GROMACS .gro file of N, CA and C in nm:
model
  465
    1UNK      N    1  -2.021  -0.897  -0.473
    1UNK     CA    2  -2.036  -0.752  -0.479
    1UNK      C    3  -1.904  -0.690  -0.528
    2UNK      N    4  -1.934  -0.610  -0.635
    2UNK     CA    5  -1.817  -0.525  -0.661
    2UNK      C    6  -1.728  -0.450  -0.540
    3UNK      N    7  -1.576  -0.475  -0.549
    3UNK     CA    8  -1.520  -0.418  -0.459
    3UNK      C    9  -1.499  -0.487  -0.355
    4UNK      N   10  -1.572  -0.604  -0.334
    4UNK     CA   11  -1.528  -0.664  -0.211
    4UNK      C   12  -1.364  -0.783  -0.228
    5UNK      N   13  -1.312  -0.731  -0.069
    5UNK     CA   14  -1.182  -0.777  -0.067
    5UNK      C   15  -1.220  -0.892   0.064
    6UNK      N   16  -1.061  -0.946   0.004
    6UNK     CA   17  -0.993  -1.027   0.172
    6UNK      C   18  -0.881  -0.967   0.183
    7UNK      N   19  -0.792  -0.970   0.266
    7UNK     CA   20  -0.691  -0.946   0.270
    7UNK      C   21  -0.601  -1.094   0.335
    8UNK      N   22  -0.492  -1.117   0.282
    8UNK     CA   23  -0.394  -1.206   0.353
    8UNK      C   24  -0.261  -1.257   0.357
    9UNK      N   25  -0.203  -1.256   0.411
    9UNK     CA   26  -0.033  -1.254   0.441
    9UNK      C   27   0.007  -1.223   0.308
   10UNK      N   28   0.123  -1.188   0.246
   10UNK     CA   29   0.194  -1.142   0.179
   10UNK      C   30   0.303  -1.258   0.211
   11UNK      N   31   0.316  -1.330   0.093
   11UNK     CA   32   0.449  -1.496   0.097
   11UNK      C   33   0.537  -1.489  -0.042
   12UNK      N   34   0.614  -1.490   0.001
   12UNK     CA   35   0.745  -1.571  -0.071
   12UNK      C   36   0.669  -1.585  -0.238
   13UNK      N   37   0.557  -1.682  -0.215
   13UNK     CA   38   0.487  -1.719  -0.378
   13UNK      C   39   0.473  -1.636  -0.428
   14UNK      N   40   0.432  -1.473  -0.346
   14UNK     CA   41   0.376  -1.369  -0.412
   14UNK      C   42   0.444  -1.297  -0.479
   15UNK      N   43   0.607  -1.277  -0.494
   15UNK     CA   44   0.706  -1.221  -0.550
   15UNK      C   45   0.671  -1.185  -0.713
   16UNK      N   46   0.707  -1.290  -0.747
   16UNK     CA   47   0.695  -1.255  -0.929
   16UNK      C   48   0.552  -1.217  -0.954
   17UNK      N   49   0.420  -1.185  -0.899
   17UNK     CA   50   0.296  -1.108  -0.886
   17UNK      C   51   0.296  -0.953  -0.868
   18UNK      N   52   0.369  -0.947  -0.756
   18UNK     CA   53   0.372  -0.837  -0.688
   18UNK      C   54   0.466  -0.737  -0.779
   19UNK      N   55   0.591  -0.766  -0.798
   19UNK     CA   56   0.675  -0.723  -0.912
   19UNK      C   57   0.623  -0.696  -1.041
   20UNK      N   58   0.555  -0.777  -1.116
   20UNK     CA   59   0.511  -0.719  -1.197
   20UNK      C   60   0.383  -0.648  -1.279
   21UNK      N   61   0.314  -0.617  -1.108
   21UNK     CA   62   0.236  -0.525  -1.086
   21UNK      C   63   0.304  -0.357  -1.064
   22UNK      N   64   0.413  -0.400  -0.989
   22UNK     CA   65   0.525  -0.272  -0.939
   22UNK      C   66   0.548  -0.183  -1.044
   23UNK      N   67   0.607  -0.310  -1.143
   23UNK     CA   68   0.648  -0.257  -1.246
   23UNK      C   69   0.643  -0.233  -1.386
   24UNK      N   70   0.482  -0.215  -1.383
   24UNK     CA   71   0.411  -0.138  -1.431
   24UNK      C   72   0.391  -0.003  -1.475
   25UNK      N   73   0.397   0.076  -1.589
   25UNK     CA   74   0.388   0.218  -1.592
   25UNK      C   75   0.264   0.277  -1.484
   26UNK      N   76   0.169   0.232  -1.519
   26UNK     CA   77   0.040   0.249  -1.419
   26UNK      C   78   0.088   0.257  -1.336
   27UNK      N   79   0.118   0.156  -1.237
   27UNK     CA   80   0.159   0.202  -1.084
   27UNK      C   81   0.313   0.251  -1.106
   28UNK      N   82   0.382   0.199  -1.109
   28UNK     CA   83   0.560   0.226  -1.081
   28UNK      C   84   0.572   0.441  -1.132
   29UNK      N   85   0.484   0.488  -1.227
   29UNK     CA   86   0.517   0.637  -1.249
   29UNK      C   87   0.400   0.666  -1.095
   30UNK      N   88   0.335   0.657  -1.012
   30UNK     CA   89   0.269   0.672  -0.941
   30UNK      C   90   0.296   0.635  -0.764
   31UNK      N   91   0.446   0.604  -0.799
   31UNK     CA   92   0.517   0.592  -0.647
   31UNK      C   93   0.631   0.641  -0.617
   32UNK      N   94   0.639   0.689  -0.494
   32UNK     CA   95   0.732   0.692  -0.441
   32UNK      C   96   0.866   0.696  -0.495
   33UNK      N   97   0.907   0.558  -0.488
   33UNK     CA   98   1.054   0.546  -0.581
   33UNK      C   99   0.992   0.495  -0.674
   34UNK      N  100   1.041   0.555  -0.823
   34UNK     CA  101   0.963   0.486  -0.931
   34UNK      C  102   1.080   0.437  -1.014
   35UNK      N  103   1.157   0.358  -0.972
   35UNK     CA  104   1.269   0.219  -0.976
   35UNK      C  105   1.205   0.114  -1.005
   36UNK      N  106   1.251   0.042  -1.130
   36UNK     CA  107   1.212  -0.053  -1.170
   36UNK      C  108   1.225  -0.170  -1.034
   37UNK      N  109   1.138  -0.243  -1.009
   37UNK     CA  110   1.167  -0.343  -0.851
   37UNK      C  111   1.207  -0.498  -0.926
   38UNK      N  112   1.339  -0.536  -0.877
   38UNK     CA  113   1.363  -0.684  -0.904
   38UNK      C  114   1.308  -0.780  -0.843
   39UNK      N  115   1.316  -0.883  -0.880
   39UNK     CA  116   1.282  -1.036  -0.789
   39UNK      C  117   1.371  -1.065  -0.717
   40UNK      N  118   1.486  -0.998  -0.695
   40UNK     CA  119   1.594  -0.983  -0.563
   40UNK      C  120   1.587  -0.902  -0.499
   41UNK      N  121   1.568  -0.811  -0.531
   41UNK     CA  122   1.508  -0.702  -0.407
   41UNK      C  123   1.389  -0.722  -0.351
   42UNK      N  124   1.297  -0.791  -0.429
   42UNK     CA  125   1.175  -0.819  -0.340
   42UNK      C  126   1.150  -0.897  -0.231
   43UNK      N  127   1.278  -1.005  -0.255
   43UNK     CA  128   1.276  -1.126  -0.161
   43UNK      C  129   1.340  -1.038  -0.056
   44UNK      N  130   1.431  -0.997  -0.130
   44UNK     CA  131   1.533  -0.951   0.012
   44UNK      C  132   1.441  -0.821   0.116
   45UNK      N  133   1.373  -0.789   0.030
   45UNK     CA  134   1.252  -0.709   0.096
   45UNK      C  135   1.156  -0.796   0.201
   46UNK      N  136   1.097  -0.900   0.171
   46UNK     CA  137   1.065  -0.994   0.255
   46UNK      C  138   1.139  -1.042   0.318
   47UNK      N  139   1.200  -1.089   0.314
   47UNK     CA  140   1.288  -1.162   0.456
   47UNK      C  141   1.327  -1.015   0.541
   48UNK      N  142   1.429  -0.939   0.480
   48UNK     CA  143   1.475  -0.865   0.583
   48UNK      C  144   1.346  -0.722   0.665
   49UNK      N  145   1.245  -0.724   0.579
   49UNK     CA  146   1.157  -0.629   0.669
   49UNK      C  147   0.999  -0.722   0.689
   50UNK      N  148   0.942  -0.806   0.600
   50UNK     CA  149   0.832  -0.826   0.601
   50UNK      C  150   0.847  -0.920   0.717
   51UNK      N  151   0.940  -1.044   0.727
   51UNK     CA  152   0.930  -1.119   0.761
   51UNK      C  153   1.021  -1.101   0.926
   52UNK      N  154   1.035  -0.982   0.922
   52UNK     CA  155   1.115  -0.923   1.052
   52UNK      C  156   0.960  -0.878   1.142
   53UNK      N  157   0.897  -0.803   1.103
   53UNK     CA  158   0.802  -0.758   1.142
   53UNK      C  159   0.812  -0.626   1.141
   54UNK      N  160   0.902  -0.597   1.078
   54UNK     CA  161   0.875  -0.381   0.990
   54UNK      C  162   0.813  -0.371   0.916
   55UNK      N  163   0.744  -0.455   0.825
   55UNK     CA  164   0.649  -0.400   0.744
   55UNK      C  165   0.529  -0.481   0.790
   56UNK      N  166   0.414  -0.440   0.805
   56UNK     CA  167   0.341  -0.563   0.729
   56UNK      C  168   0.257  -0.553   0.628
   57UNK      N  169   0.224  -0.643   0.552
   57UNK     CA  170   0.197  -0.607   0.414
   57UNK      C  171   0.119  -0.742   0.387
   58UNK      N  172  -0.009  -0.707   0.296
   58UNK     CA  173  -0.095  -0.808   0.265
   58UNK      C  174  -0.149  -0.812   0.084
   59UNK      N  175  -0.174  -0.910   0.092
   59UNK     CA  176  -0.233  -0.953  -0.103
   59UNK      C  177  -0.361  -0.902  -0.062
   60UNK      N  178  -0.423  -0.809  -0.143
   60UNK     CA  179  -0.571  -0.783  -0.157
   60UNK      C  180  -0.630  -0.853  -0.258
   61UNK      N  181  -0.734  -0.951  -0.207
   61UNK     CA  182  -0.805  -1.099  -0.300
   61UNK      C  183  -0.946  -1.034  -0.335
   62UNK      N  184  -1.013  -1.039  -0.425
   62UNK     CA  185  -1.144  -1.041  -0.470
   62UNK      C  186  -1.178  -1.179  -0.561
   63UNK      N  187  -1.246  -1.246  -0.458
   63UNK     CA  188  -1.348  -1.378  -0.566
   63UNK      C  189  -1.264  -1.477  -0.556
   64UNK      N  190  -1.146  -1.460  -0.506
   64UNK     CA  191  -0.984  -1.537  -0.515
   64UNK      C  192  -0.914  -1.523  -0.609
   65UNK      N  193  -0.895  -1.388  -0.628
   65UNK     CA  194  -0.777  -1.322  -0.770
   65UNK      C  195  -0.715  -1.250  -0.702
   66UNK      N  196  -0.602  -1.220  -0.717
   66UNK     CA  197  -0.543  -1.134  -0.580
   66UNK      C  198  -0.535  -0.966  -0.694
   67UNK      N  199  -0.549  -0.899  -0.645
   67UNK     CA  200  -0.584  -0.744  -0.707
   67UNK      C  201  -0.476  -0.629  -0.688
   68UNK      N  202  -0.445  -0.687  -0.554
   68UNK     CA  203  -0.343  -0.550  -0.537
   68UNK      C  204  -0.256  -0.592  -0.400
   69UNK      N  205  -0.213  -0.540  -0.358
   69UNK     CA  206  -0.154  -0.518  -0.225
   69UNK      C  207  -0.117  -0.419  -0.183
   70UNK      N  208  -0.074  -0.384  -0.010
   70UNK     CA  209  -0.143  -0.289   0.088
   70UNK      C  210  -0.050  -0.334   0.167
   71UNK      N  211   0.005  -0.210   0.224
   71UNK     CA  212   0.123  -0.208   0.377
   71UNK      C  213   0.138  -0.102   0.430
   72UNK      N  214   0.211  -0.151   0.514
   72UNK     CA  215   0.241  -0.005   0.600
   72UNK      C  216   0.436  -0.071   0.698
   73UNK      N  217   0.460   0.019   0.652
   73UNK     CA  218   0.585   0.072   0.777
   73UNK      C  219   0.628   0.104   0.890
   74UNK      N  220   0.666   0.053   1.009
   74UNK     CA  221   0.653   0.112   1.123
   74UNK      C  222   0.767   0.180   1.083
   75UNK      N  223   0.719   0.364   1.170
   75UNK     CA  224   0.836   0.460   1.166
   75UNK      C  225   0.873   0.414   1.330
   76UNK      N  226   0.757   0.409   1.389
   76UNK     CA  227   0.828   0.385   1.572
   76UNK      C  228   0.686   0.294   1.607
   77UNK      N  229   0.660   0.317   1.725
   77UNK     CA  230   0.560   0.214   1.785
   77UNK      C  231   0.437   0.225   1.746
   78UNK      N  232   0.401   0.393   1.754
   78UNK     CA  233   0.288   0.422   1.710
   78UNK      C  234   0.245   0.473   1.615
   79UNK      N  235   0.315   0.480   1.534
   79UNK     CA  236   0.304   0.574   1.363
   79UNK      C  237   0.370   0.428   1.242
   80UNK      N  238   0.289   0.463   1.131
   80UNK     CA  239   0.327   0.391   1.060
   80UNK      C  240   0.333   0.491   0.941
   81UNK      N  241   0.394   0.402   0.814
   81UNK     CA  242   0.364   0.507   0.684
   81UNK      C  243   0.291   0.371   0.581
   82UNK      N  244   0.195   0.409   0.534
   82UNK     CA  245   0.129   0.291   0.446
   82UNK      C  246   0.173   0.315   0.337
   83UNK      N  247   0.140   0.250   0.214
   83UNK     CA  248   0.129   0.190   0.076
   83UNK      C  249   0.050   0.106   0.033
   84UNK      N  250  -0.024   0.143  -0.102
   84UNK     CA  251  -0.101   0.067  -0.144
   84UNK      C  252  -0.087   0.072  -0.279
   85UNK      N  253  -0.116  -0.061  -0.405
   85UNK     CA  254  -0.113  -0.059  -0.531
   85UNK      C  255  -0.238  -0.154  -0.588
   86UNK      N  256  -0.288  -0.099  -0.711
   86UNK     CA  257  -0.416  -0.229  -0.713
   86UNK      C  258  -0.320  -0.207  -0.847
   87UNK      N  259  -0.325  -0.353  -0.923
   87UNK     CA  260  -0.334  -0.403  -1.042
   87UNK      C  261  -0.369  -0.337  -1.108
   88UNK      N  262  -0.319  -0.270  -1.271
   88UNK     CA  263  -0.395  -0.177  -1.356
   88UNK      C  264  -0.527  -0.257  -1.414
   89UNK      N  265  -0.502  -0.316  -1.436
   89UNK     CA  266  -0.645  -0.448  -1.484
   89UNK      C  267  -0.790  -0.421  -1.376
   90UNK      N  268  -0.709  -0.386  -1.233
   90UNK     CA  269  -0.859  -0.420  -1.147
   90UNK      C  270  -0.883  -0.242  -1.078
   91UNK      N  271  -0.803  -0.161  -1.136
   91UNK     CA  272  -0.787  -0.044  -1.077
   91UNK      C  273  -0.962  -0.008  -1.121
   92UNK      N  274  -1.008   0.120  -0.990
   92UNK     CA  275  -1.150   0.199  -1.060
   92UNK      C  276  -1.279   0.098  -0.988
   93UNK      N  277  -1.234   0.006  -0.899
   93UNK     CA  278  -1.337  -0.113  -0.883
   93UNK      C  279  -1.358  -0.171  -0.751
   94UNK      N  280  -1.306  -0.006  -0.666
   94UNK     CA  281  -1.388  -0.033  -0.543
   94UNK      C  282  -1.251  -0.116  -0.433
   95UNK      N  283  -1.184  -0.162  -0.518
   95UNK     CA  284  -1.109  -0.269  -0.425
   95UNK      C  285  -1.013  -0.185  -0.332
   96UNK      N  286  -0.972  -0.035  -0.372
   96UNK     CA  287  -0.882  -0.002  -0.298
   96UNK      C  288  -0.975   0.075  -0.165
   97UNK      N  289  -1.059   0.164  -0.178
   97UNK     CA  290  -1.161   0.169  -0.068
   97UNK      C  291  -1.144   0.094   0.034
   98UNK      N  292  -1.236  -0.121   0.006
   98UNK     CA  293  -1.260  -0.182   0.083
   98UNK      C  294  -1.086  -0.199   0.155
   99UNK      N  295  -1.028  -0.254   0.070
   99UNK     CA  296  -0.864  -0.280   0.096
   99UNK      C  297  -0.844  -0.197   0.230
  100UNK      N  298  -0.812  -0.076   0.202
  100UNK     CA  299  -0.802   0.022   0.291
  100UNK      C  300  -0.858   0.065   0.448
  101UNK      N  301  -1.000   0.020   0.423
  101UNK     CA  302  -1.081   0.045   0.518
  101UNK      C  303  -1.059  -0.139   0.611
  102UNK      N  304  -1.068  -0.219   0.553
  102UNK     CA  305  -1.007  -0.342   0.641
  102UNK      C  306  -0.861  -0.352   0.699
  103UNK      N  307  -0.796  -0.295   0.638
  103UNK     CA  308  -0.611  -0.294   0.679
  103UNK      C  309  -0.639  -0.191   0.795
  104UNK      N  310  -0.725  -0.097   0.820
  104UNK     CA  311  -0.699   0.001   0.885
  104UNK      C  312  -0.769  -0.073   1.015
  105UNK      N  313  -0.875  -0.115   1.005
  105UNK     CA  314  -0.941  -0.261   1.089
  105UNK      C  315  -0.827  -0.299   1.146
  106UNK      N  316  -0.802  -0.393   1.070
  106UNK     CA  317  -0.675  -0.483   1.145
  106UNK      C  318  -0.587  -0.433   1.211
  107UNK      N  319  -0.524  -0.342   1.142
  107UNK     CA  320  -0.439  -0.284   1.255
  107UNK      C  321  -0.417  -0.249   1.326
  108UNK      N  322  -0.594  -0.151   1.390
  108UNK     CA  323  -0.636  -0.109   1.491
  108UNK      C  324  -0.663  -0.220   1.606
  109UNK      N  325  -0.679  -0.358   1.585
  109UNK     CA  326  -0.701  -0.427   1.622
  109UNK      C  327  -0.591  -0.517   1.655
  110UNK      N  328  -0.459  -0.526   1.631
  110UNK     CA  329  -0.355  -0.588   1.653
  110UNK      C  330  -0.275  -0.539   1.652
  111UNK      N  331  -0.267  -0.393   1.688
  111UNK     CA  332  -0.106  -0.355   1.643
  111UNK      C  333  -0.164  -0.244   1.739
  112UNK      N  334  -0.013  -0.149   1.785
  112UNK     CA  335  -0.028  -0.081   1.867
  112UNK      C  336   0.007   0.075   1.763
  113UNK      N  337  -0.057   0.078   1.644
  113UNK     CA  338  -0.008   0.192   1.544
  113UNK      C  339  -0.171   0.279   1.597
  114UNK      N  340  -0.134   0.422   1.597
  114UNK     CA  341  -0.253   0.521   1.622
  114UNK      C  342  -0.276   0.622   1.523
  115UNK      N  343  -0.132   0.665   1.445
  115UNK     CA  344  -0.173   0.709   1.323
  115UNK      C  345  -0.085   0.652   1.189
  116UNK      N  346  -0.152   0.648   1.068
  116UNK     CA  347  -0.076   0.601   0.965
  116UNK      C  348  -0.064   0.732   0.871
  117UNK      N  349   0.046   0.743   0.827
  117UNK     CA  350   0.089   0.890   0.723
  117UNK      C  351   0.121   0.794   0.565
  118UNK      N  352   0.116   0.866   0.474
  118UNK     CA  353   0.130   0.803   0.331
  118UNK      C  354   0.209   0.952   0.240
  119UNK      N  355   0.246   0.948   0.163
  119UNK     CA  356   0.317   1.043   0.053
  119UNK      C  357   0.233   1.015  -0.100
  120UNK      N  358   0.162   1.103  -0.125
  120UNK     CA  359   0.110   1.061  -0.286
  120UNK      C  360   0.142   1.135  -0.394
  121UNK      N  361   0.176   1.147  -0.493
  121UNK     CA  362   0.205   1.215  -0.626
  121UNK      C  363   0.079   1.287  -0.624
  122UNK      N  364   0.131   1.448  -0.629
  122UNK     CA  365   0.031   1.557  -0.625
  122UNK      C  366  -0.067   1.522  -0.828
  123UNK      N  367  -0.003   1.449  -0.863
  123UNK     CA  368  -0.080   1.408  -0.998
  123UNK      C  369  -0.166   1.310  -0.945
  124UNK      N  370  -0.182   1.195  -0.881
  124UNK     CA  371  -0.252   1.070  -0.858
  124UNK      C  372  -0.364   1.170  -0.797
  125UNK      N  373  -0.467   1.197  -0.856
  125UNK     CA  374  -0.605   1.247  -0.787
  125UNK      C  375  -0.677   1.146  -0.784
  126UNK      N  376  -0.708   1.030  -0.868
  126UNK     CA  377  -0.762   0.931  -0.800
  126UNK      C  378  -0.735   0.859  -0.644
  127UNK      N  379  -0.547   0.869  -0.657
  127UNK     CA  380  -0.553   0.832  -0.461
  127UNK      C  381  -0.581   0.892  -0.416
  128UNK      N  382  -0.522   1.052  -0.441
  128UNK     CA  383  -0.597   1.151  -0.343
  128UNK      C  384  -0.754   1.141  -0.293
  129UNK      N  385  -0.831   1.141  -0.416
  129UNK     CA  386  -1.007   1.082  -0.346
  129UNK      C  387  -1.011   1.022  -0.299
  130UNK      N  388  -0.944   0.856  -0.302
  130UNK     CA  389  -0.944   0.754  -0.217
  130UNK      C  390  -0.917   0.782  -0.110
  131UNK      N  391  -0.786   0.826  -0.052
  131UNK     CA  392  -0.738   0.865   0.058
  131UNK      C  393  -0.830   0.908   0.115
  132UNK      N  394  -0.837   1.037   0.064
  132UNK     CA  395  -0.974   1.121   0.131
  132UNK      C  396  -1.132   1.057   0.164
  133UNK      N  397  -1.150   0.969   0.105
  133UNK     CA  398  -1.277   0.883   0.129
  133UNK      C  399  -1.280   0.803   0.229
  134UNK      N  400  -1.189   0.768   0.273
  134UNK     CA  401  -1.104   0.679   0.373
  134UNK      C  402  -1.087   0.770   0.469
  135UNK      N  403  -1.053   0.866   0.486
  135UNK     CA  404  -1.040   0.917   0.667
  135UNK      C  405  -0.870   1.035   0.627
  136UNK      N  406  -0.845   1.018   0.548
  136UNK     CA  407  -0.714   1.087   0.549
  136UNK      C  408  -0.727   1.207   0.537
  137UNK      N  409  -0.647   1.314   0.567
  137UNK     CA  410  -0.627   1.434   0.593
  137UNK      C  411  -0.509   1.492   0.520
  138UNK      N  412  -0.476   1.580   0.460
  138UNK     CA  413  -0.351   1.647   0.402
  138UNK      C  414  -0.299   1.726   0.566
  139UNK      N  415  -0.161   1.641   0.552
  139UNK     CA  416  -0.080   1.724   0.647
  139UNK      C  417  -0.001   1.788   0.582
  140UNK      N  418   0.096   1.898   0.722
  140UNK     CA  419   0.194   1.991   0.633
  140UNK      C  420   0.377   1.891   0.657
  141UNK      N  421   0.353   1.781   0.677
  141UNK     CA  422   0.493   1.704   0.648
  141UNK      C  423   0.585   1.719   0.568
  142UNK      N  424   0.679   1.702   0.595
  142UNK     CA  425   0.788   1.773   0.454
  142UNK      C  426   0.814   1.663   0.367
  143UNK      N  427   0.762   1.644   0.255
  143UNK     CA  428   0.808   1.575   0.155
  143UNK      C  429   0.886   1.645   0.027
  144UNK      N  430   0.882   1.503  -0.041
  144UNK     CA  431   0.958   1.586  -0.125
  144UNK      C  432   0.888   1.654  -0.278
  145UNK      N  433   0.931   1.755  -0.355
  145UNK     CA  434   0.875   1.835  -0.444
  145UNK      C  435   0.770   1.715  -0.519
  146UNK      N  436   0.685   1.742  -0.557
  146UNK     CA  437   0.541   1.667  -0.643
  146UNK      C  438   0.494   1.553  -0.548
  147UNK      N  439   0.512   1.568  -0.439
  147UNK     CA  440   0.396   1.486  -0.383
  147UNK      C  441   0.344   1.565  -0.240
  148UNK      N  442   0.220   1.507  -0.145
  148UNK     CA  443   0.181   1.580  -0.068
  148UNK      C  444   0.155   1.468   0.072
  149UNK      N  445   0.183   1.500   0.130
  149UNK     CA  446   0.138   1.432   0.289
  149UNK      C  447   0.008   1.396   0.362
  150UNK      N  448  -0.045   1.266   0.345
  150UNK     CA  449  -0.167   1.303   0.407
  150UNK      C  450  -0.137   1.206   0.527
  151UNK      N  451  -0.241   1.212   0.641
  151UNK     CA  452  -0.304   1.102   0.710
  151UNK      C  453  -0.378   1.091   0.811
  152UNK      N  454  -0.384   0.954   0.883
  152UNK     CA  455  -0.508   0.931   0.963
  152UNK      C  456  -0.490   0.903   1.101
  153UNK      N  457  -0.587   0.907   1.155
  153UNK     CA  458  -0.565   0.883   1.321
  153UNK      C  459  -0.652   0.723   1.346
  154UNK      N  460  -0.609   0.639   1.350
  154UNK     CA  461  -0.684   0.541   1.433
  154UNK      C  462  -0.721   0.459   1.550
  155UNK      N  463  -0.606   0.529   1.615
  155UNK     CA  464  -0.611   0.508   1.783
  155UNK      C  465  -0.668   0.630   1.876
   0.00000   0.00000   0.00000
């Protein structure tokens, strides 16, 4: 079925994948920091937060192709801030929906997070629908100029 995901650990192998999905015009003008991401910062991104247990972060698989990946941040015990990127190749195809709606699963289910907040580029109206299809809410959080605050409650 179109759109259907797995989700699973985020490793070391996944580096040079993940990177140059990042850094991508498609996604990389569509985040946050839109900094080109190295294969040294990524590792060092894994070891010092993924593999600490501040982030956690997963490969989103369809059919066994990995599509995108999906995380979140702990700000404190019970709040997190997520992120998500699909592949420009697999973007439009359902995967970020399912993605989304299982990470939010899991976490509810293993983690002691009750709401997750995200920051999106007031241009990305495709996340914005997503978001919004998904359970998210526009808050009034202070970000910064061209993007907007949304999020969700799951505890």
């Amino acid at each position: 079925m179109e759109g259907e995901v797995i989700l699973r650990p985020l490793n070391l192998s996944d580096t040079d994948l993940v990177v140059s999905w990042r850094n991508t015009e498609a996604v990389r003008l569509k985040m946050y920091d839109q900094s080109i991401l190295t294969v040294a910062q990524h590792r060092h991104y894994i070891s010092e937060f993924v593999e600490k247990g501040i982030i956690i972060q997963y490969i989103i698989v369809s059919c066994e192709t990995p599509v995108g990946t999906i995380f979140c941040r702990y700000k404190d015990k019970a709040n997190a801030e997520m992120g998500i990127f699909i592949a420009p190749e697999h973007q439009k195809k359902g995967y970020g929906t399912n993605a989304i709606n299982k990470f939010v699963e899991l976490l509810r289910g293993t983690t002691s997070i009750i709401a997750i907040g995200l920051k999106v580029h007031k241009t990305n109206i495709n996340a914005i629908k997503l978001y919004r299809k998904c359970g998210f809410i526009k808050t009034k959080d202070k970000v910064p100029a061209g993007f907007i605050s949304m999020s969700l409650t799951i505890g």
